[in-house]
Amino acid sequence: MAAIPCVIMRGGTSKGVYINEAHLPAEAEARDTLLCNLFGSSDPRQIDGIGGGDPLTSKVAILAAPSHPDADVDYISGEVRLRRHEVNYGIMCGNLAAGVGPAAVQMGLIDPQKCSHSVKVFNRNSGSVIDAHYQQPLDSELGTCFSAKLIFNNPIGNHTGCLLPTGNPVDMVSIRGITVKYSVVDAGAVYAFVSANELDLKGCETPAEIDAMVLVREWVELFRQHVAETINCLQVASKQVNIGQIKIALVSASANDSLEQTNIVGRIINPAKTHKAYAVSGAIATCVAASTSKTIVQSMSSGVFGLGAGFKIGHPEGMLEVGLQHDETEHGAVIRAAEIYRTSRLLMVGQAFTPLQDSMLSSVGAQEIENIL
C-alpha cells in the first residue's frame, strides 16, 4: 500500500489533487496507473478513490521544482479519465493554476518569504509561464480563500505552433448529413468553435440537457476526430496533435442567454460530459477567436470588447471574463498574454492510499518506497 502525500484544493470552478512529482513513479505508465487507482477510475463514480466522479473534480496537478529559468515552480495538469485507466495531459487546467502557489507552499517547493504574493509557474503542458499574483500572502492560515490574477504569457500556438491550425479562420465539414462552418484556434488550448444553431440548439441549454442528446454527443465526438485529423493532414501546424488535445465549444449570440451583459454564450462539450461551467483555457481561446478576423466567434460576438477590453462569456454557472494584453508592432497588435481572475481554497493536506502494484516498483526507488509505506 502506498500513502501519497497530497493537497486537495478548489481552483476556480474545478477541484484537484495536487501532488509533488517526487512522490510519484518516474515512469509514465506506472505513474498514470497509480493516479487512476488513487482516483478510483475506471468506475465513473470513482467510489473507491478520491476522484469526484465528474470531469471537473477528477483532475491532478503535479508540482515540481522549476525546470524553467524564469519560473518558481513547475505545474503539470492531468485529467484523470472516469471510465478508463488513462490520464490526459493534452490540456492545461487554468482553473487549477490558481491553486499552484498555495499548494507549492504546503509542499515546501517555494519559499513564502521569497514569493509572498506572486509566483511564476511553468506549465509543462503548454510550455509557457503563468504569472500568478495573489491578494493574500501565500503563508496565510489554512483554509484561506486566495484571490489571484492569472496572466497566461504567450498563449498563441503552444500546441500546434500557429494561431489558426487549419490555415483558415473558417472551415466547413459535413458529418452524418449535418454541414457546419467551424473555426479552430490554438490559444491556451486547441478549440474548435461551432454555432449552436447549426446543430439545432439555442445555445443556452443546460449541460444535463446536452448530455441527454445522444445524437448531438455522437456528432461532436466524430467532429472532434475530424478536427484532429484535419490539423495533422493539412500540415499548416508545425506540431501534430492528438484527439485528447481537441476541445469543442458551441457558441451562440448573447441574446440567447439571460445574461445580457455577456459578449457571447458558450458550452464546452468534453468526451465524458458537457462542462458545467467554462474552462479558463476555453475562455482564452474564445477571447482570442473573437479578436481574430472572420472567425465564427467574432461574427457572433456582440458588445464592446477587444484588445485591452474585457470579454465576457456566458456559461451554465454564470459569466467568465478574460482580457488580452498586446504589443503594438509595425504589423499591428500582437497578443502577448491573457489575464483572468480566479480564486482558490485549500481543502485538505494529508495522505491518500492506493495499492502499490508490481509494475510501479521498478519506477519507484527503494528510498521512495520506504518514505511512502
Short mmCIF file of C-alpha atoms in Angstrom, two decimals:
data_model
loop_
_atom_site.label_atom_id
_atom_site.label_comp_id
_atom_site.label_asym_id
_atom_site.label_seq_id
_atom_site.Cartn_x
_atom_site.Cartn_y
_atom_site.Cartn_z
CA MET A 1 0.00 0.00 0.00
CA ALA A 2 1.30 3.46 -0.92
CA ALA A 3 0.50 6.57 1.12
CA ILE A 4 0.85 9.52 -1.26
CA PRO A 5 1.22 12.97 0.34
CA CYS A 6 -1.17 15.35 -1.37
CA VAL A 7 -3.11 18.58 -1.14
CA ILE A 8 -6.72 18.94 -2.26
CA MET A 9 -7.75 22.40 -3.44
CA ARG A 10 -10.57 24.09 -5.21
CA GLY A 11 -9.23 26.12 -8.09
CA GLY A 12 -11.82 28.31 -9.79
CA THR A 13 -14.70 26.04 -10.83
CA SER A 14 -12.60 22.87 -10.57
CA LYS A 15 -11.26 20.77 -7.72
CA GLY A 16 -7.99 18.89 -7.93
CA VAL A 17 -5.45 16.76 -6.13
CA TYR A 18 -2.02 18.43 -6.00
CA ILE A 19 0.93 16.05 -5.72
CA ASN A 20 4.69 16.58 -5.59
CA GLU A 21 6.24 14.90 -8.63
CA ALA A 22 8.91 13.41 -6.36
CA HIS A 23 6.23 11.26 -4.71
CA LEU A 24 5.15 9.64 -8.00
CA PRO A 25 6.81 6.94 -10.13
CA ALA A 26 9.18 8.36 -12.72
CA GLU A 27 7.96 6.01 -15.46
CA ALA A 28 4.86 7.41 -17.20
CA GLU A 29 2.76 4.24 -17.37
CA ALA A 30 3.37 3.38 -13.72
CA ARG A 31 2.61 6.96 -12.68
CA ASP A 32 -0.69 7.02 -14.57
CA THR A 33 -1.69 3.61 -13.20
CA LEU A 34 -1.08 4.87 -9.68
CA LEU A 35 -3.07 8.06 -10.32
CA CYS A 36 -6.03 6.17 -11.80
CA ASN A 37 -6.07 3.82 -8.80
CA LEU A 38 -5.78 6.79 -6.47
CA PHE A 39 -8.78 8.48 -8.08
CA GLY A 40 -10.89 5.33 -8.35
CA SER A 41 -11.04 5.07 -12.15
CA SER A 42 -12.38 3.32 -14.21
CA ASP A 43 -15.60 3.34 -12.19
CA PRO A 44 -17.43 6.50 -13.37
CA ARG A 45 -18.45 7.20 -9.75
CA GLN A 46 -14.80 6.81 -8.60
CA ILE A 47 -16.29 5.42 -5.40
CA ASP A 48 -13.08 3.60 -4.36
CA GLY A 49 -10.84 6.63 -4.80
CA ILE A 50 -10.57 10.34 -4.11
CA GLY A 51 -11.89 11.45 -7.51
CA GLY A 52 -15.19 13.28 -7.57
CA GLY A 53 -16.93 11.31 -10.32
CA ASP A 54 -17.04 14.36 -12.60
CA PRO A 55 -14.50 15.74 -15.11
CA LEU A 56 -14.27 18.99 -13.11
CA THR A 57 -13.29 17.13 -9.94
CA SER A 58 -11.18 14.34 -11.45
CA LYS A 59 -8.04 16.38 -12.03
CA VAL A 60 -4.45 16.11 -10.85
CA ALA A 61 -1.94 18.93 -10.54
CA ILE A 62 1.62 17.60 -10.40
CA LEU A 63 4.07 20.14 -8.99
CA ALA A 64 7.86 20.07 -9.12
CA ALA A 65 10.98 22.15 -8.68
CA PRO A 66 11.31 24.63 -11.56
CA SER A 67 12.82 23.41 -14.82
CA HIS A 68 12.44 26.83 -16.48
CA PRO A 69 14.89 29.64 -15.62
CA ASP A 70 12.09 32.19 -15.22
CA ALA A 71 9.83 30.05 -13.03
CA ASP A 72 9.46 29.37 -9.30
CA VAL A 73 7.67 26.03 -9.71
CA ASP A 74 6.60 23.58 -12.43
CA TYR A 75 2.96 22.58 -12.95
CA ILE A 76 1.65 19.61 -14.93
CA SER A 77 -2.10 19.35 -15.40
CA GLY A 78 -3.80 15.98 -15.89
CA GLU A 79 -7.41 14.95 -16.50
CA VAL A 80 -7.92 11.54 -14.86
CA ARG A 81 -10.49 9.75 -17.00
CA LEU A 82 -13.61 8.47 -15.29
CA ARG A 83 -14.33 5.33 -17.31
CA ARG A 84 -10.82 4.41 -18.46
CA HIS A 85 -7.41 3.91 -16.86
CA GLU A 86 -6.00 6.94 -18.61
CA VAL A 87 -4.70 10.41 -17.78
CA ASN A 88 -4.97 13.15 -20.40
CA TYR A 89 -2.12 15.66 -20.27
CA GLY A 90 -3.10 17.32 -23.55
CA ILE A 91 -4.88 20.24 -21.89
CA MET A 92 -3.76 22.68 -19.22
CA CYS A 93 -6.32 23.32 -16.49
CA GLY A 94 -6.25 27.06 -15.99
CA ASN A 95 -8.61 26.86 -13.03
CA LEU A 96 -6.24 24.65 -11.03
CA ALA A 97 -3.39 27.02 -11.91
CA ALA A 98 -4.92 29.36 -9.32
CA GLY A 99 -4.08 26.89 -6.56
CA VAL A 100 -0.47 26.20 -7.54
CA GLY A 101 1.03 28.91 -5.33
CA PRO A 102 -0.68 27.91 -2.05
CA ALA A 103 -0.18 24.19 -2.78
CA ALA A 104 3.51 24.67 -3.56
CA VAL A 105 3.96 26.41 -0.21
CA GLN A 106 2.38 23.44 1.58
CA MET A 107 4.76 21.08 -0.25
CA GLY A 108 7.82 23.17 0.56
CA LEU A 109 8.53 23.77 -3.13
CA ILE A 110 8.56 27.55 -2.81
CA ASP A 111 9.57 29.90 -0.01
CA PRO A 112 6.61 32.11 1.00
CA GLN A 113 9.06 34.75 2.19
CA LYS A 114 10.57 34.97 -1.29
CA CYS A 115 7.28 34.57 -3.16
CA SER A 116 4.88 36.18 -0.70
CA HIS A 117 2.24 37.31 -3.20
CA SER A 118 3.49 36.36 -6.68
CA VAL A 119 4.57 33.07 -8.23
CA LYS A 120 5.89 32.31 -11.69
CA VAL A 121 4.52 28.93 -12.76
CA PHE A 122 5.98 26.97 -15.66
CA ASN A 123 3.23 24.87 -17.21
CA ARG A 124 4.78 21.84 -18.87
CA ASN A 125 1.59 21.03 -20.80
CA SER A 126 1.79 24.21 -22.84
CA GLY A 127 5.45 25.09 -22.36
CA SER A 128 4.50 28.57 -21.15
CA VAL A 129 4.88 30.61 -17.96
CA ILE A 130 1.90 31.75 -15.90
CA ASP A 131 2.25 34.75 -13.58
CA ALA A 132 0.03 34.27 -10.53
CA HIS A 133 -0.48 37.40 -8.41
CA TYR A 134 -2.29 36.76 -5.10
CA GLN A 135 -4.07 39.33 -2.96
CA GLN A 136 -3.40 37.32 0.20
CA PRO A 137 0.04 36.21 1.49
CA LEU A 138 0.77 32.64 0.42
CA ASP A 139 1.55 31.65 4.00
CA SER A 140 -1.94 32.69 5.19
CA GLU A 141 -3.73 30.36 7.57
CA LEU A 142 -5.03 27.06 6.25
CA GLY A 143 -8.43 27.31 4.59
CA THR A 144 -7.90 30.87 3.34
CA CYS A 145 -9.64 31.71 0.08
CA PHE A 146 -6.97 33.12 -2.24
CA SER A 147 -7.85 35.63 -4.97
CA ALA A 148 -5.43 35.71 -7.87
CA LYS A 149 -4.88 37.47 -11.15
CA LEU A 150 -3.50 34.88 -13.55
CA ILE A 151 -1.50 36.07 -16.54
CA PHE A 152 -1.03 33.41 -19.21
CA ASN A 153 2.01 34.53 -21.19
CA ASN A 154 2.40 33.81 -24.90
CA PRO A 155 -0.80 31.73 -25.24
CA ILE A 156 -0.77 31.55 -29.04
CA GLY A 157 0.23 28.35 -30.82
CA ASN A 158 1.58 26.40 -27.86
CA HIS A 159 0.14 23.11 -29.14
CA THR A 160 0.32 23.47 -32.93
CA GLY A 161 2.78 26.29 -33.49
CA CYS A 162 0.21 28.67 -35.01
CA LEU A 163 -2.95 30.60 -34.20
CA LEU A 164 -5.10 29.02 -36.95
CA PRO A 165 -4.06 25.35 -37.22
CA THR A 166 -6.11 24.73 -40.38
CA GLY A 167 -4.75 27.86 -42.04
CA ASN A 168 -8.25 29.36 -42.27
CA PRO A 169 -10.45 31.43 -39.95
CA VAL A 170 -13.44 29.36 -41.09
CA ASP A 171 -13.73 25.83 -42.49
CA MET A 172 -16.67 23.62 -43.41
CA VAL A 173 -17.44 19.95 -42.81
CA SER A 174 -20.35 17.58 -43.34
CA ILE A 175 -20.81 14.77 -40.80
CA ARG A 176 -23.84 12.46 -40.78
CA GLY A 177 -25.64 14.80 -43.13
CA ILE A 178 -25.10 17.86 -40.95
CA THR A 179 -22.96 20.55 -42.61
CA VAL A 180 -21.44 23.21 -40.37
CA LYS A 181 -18.94 26.02 -40.52
CA TYR A 182 -16.31 25.99 -37.79
CA SER A 183 -13.22 27.84 -36.59
CA VAL A 184 -10.16 26.26 -34.97
CA VAL A 185 -7.95 28.40 -32.74
CA ASP A 186 -4.83 27.46 -30.78
CA ALA A 187 -4.76 29.88 -27.86
CA GLY A 188 -4.46 28.42 -24.38
CA ALA A 189 -5.65 25.16 -25.92
CA VAL A 190 -6.84 23.94 -29.31
CA TYR A 191 -10.53 24.81 -29.58
CA ALA A 192 -12.94 24.18 -32.44
CA PHE A 193 -15.95 26.51 -32.37
CA VAL A 194 -19.32 25.74 -33.95
CA SER A 195 -22.52 27.78 -33.88
CA ALA A 196 -25.02 26.02 -31.62
CA ASN A 197 -27.76 26.98 -34.09
CA GLU A 198 -26.20 24.78 -36.77
CA LEU A 199 -26.90 21.78 -34.53
CA ASP A 200 -30.48 22.99 -33.94
CA LEU A 201 -29.63 24.15 -30.43
CA LYS A 202 -30.39 27.51 -28.85
CA GLY A 203 -27.03 27.59 -27.09
CA CYS A 204 -28.47 28.18 -23.62
CA GLU A 205 -29.21 24.50 -22.91
CA THR A 206 -28.03 23.11 -19.59
CA PRO A 207 -25.19 20.55 -19.50
CA ALA A 208 -27.70 17.86 -18.49
CA GLU A 209 -29.91 18.68 -21.46
CA ILE A 210 -26.98 18.47 -23.88
CA ASP A 211 -25.72 15.22 -22.35
CA ALA A 212 -29.16 13.71 -22.90
CA MET A 213 -28.93 14.45 -26.64
CA VAL A 214 -27.28 11.23 -27.77
CA LEU A 215 -27.12 12.12 -31.46
CA VAL A 216 -25.57 15.51 -30.72
CA ARG A 217 -22.98 13.92 -28.43
CA GLU A 218 -22.10 11.33 -31.07
CA TRP A 219 -21.82 14.03 -33.73
CA VAL A 220 -19.50 16.11 -31.55
CA GLU A 221 -17.13 13.17 -31.00
CA LEU A 222 -16.97 12.48 -34.75
CA PHE A 223 -16.32 16.18 -35.28
CA ARG A 224 -13.55 16.13 -32.66
CA GLN A 225 -11.86 13.30 -34.55
CA HIS A 226 -12.26 15.18 -37.84
CA VAL A 227 -10.61 18.30 -36.42
CA ALA A 228 -7.60 16.35 -35.15
CA GLU A 229 -7.18 14.54 -38.46
CA THR A 230 -7.58 17.76 -40.45
CA ILE A 231 -4.92 19.61 -38.46
CA ASN A 232 -2.46 16.74 -38.87
CA CYS A 233 -3.18 16.21 -42.59
CA LEU A 234 -3.01 19.85 -43.70
CA GLN A 235 0.44 20.31 -42.13
CA VAL A 236 -0.17 24.01 -41.60
CA ALA A 237 0.66 23.38 -37.96
CA SER A 238 4.28 22.68 -37.08
CA LYS A 239 3.24 20.18 -34.39
CA GLN A 240 1.00 17.12 -34.56
CA VAL A 241 -1.99 16.92 -32.23
CA ASN A 242 -3.88 14.02 -30.70
CA ILE A 243 -7.62 13.83 -30.22
CA GLY A 244 -7.23 14.40 -26.46
CA GLN A 245 -5.97 17.92 -27.19
CA ILE A 246 -9.04 18.96 -29.19
CA LYS A 247 -11.75 20.84 -27.30
CA ILE A 248 -15.17 21.59 -28.76
CA ALA A 249 -17.24 24.66 -27.89
CA LEU A 250 -20.73 25.50 -29.12
CA VAL A 251 -21.27 29.26 -29.23
CA SER A 252 -24.33 31.44 -29.61
CA ALA A 253 -25.21 35.11 -29.53
CA SER A 254 -25.59 36.60 -26.06
CA ALA A 255 -29.24 37.44 -26.82
CA ASN A 256 -29.91 33.71 -26.38
CA ASP A 257 -28.83 33.87 -22.75
CA SER A 258 -30.33 35.52 -19.69
CA LEU A 259 -27.01 37.27 -19.02
CA GLU A 260 -27.45 40.36 -21.19
CA GLN A 261 -24.03 41.75 -20.29
CA THR A 262 -22.15 38.92 -22.00
CA ASN A 263 -20.44 39.18 -25.39
CA ILE A 264 -21.13 35.57 -26.30
CA VAL A 265 -22.55 32.37 -24.80
CA GLY A 266 -20.61 29.10 -24.83
CA ARG A 267 -20.94 25.44 -23.94
CA ILE A 268 -17.85 23.21 -23.86
CA ILE A 269 -18.56 19.57 -24.69
CA ASN A 270 -15.98 17.15 -23.29
CA PRO A 271 -15.84 13.44 -24.23
CA ALA A 272 -17.33 12.36 -20.89
CA LYS A 273 -19.72 15.18 -20.07
CA THR A 274 -20.61 18.73 -21.01
CA HIS A 275 -18.63 21.24 -18.93
CA LYS A 276 -20.75 22.54 -16.07
CA ALA A 277 -19.08 25.96 -16.23
CA TYR A 278 -16.35 27.16 -18.64
CA ALA A 279 -12.67 26.28 -18.81
CA VAL A 280 -10.07 29.01 -18.38
CA SER A 281 -8.22 27.71 -21.44
CA GLY A 282 -11.55 27.84 -23.28
CA ALA A 283 -12.09 31.44 -22.18
CA ILE A 284 -8.67 32.38 -23.53
CA ALA A 285 -9.34 30.64 -26.84
CA THR A 286 -12.80 32.20 -27.12
CA CYS A 287 -11.50 35.70 -26.43
CA VAL A 288 -8.66 35.32 -28.94
CA ALA A 289 -11.06 33.91 -31.54
CA ALA A 290 -13.37 36.89 -31.00
CA SER A 291 -10.39 39.16 -31.68
CA THR A 292 -9.42 37.28 -34.85
CA SER A 293 -10.88 38.45 -38.13
CA LYS A 294 -13.60 36.36 -39.82
CA THR A 295 -13.84 33.58 -37.22
CA ILE A 296 -17.18 32.10 -36.16
CA VAL A 297 -16.72 33.58 -32.69
CA GLN A 298 -16.02 37.09 -33.98
CA SER A 299 -19.10 37.02 -36.21
CA MET A 300 -21.33 36.02 -33.29
CA SER A 301 -19.88 38.27 -30.58
CA SER A 302 -21.69 41.42 -29.52
CA GLY A 303 -20.95 44.49 -27.44
CA VAL A 304 -17.71 46.37 -26.94
CA PHE A 305 -14.63 44.22 -26.49
CA GLY A 306 -11.19 43.68 -27.93
CA LEU A 307 -7.56 44.14 -27.05
CA GLY A 308 -7.43 45.87 -23.70
CA ALA A 309 -11.17 45.42 -23.02
CA GLY A 310 -12.71 42.57 -21.06
CA PHE A 311 -14.53 39.83 -22.98
CA LYS A 312 -17.46 38.26 -21.14
CA ILE A 313 -18.59 34.68 -21.79
CA GLY A 314 -21.95 33.39 -20.58
CA HIS A 315 -21.85 29.78 -19.38
CA PRO A 316 -24.06 27.41 -17.34
CA GLU A 317 -22.85 28.75 -13.99
CA GLY A 318 -22.78 32.45 -14.83
CA MET A 319 -20.22 34.63 -16.56
CA LEU A 320 -16.44 34.49 -17.04
CA GLU A 321 -14.38 37.50 -18.08
CA VAL A 322 -10.97 37.40 -19.74
CA GLY A 323 -8.73 40.16 -21.07
CA LEU A 324 -5.85 40.29 -23.52
CA GLN A 325 -2.53 42.09 -23.25
CA HIS A 326 -0.87 43.07 -26.50
CA ASP A 327 2.15 44.76 -28.04
CA GLU A 328 1.87 47.18 -30.95
CA THR A 329 4.17 46.30 -33.85
CA GLU A 330 4.56 47.56 -37.40
CA HIS A 331 2.32 44.66 -38.45
CA GLY A 332 -0.39 45.52 -35.91
CA ALA A 333 -1.29 44.28 -32.45
CA VAL A 334 0.36 41.06 -31.28
CA ILE A 335 -1.25 39.21 -28.37
CA ARG A 336 1.28 38.90 -25.56
CA ALA A 337 -0.81 37.44 -22.74
CA ALA A 338 -4.29 36.69 -21.48
CA GLU A 339 -5.40 37.54 -17.97
CA ILE A 340 -8.19 36.24 -15.82
CA TYR A 341 -9.16 36.39 -12.14
CA ARG A 342 -9.69 33.15 -10.20
CA THR A 343 -9.99 32.12 -6.57
CA SER A 344 -8.72 29.01 -4.83
CA ARG A 345 -9.01 27.45 -1.40
CA LEU A 346 -7.01 24.74 0.32
CA LEU A 347 -9.39 21.98 1.43
CA MET A 348 -7.11 19.25 2.76
CA VAL A 349 -3.48 18.41 3.44
CA GLY A 350 -2.78 14.74 4.08
CA GLN A 351 -2.16 11.34 2.53
CA ALA A 352 -4.13 9.26 0.04
CA PHE A 353 -3.80 5.47 -0.03
CA THR A 354 -3.61 3.21 -3.05
CA PRO A 355 -2.25 -0.29 -3.75
CA LEU A 356 1.39 -0.27 -4.89
CA GLN A 357 1.41 -2.68 -7.82
CA ASP A 358 4.44 -4.60 -9.05
CA SER A 359 4.52 -2.51 -12.22
CA MET A 360 5.16 0.56 -10.10
CA LEU A 361 8.00 -0.91 -8.08
CA SER A 362 10.52 -0.68 -10.91
CA SER A 363 9.81 3.04 -11.28
CA VAL A 364 9.94 3.95 -7.60
CA GLY A 365 13.29 3.80 -5.85
CA ALA A 366 13.80 1.85 -2.65
CA GLN A 367 14.21 5.02 -0.60
CA GLU A 368 10.99 6.45 -2.07
CA ILE A 369 9.10 3.25 -1.20
CA GLU A 370 10.42 3.42 2.35
CA ASN A 371 9.26 7.03 2.60
CA ILE A 372 5.69 6.37 1.46
CA LEU A 373 4.93 2.99 3.03
#
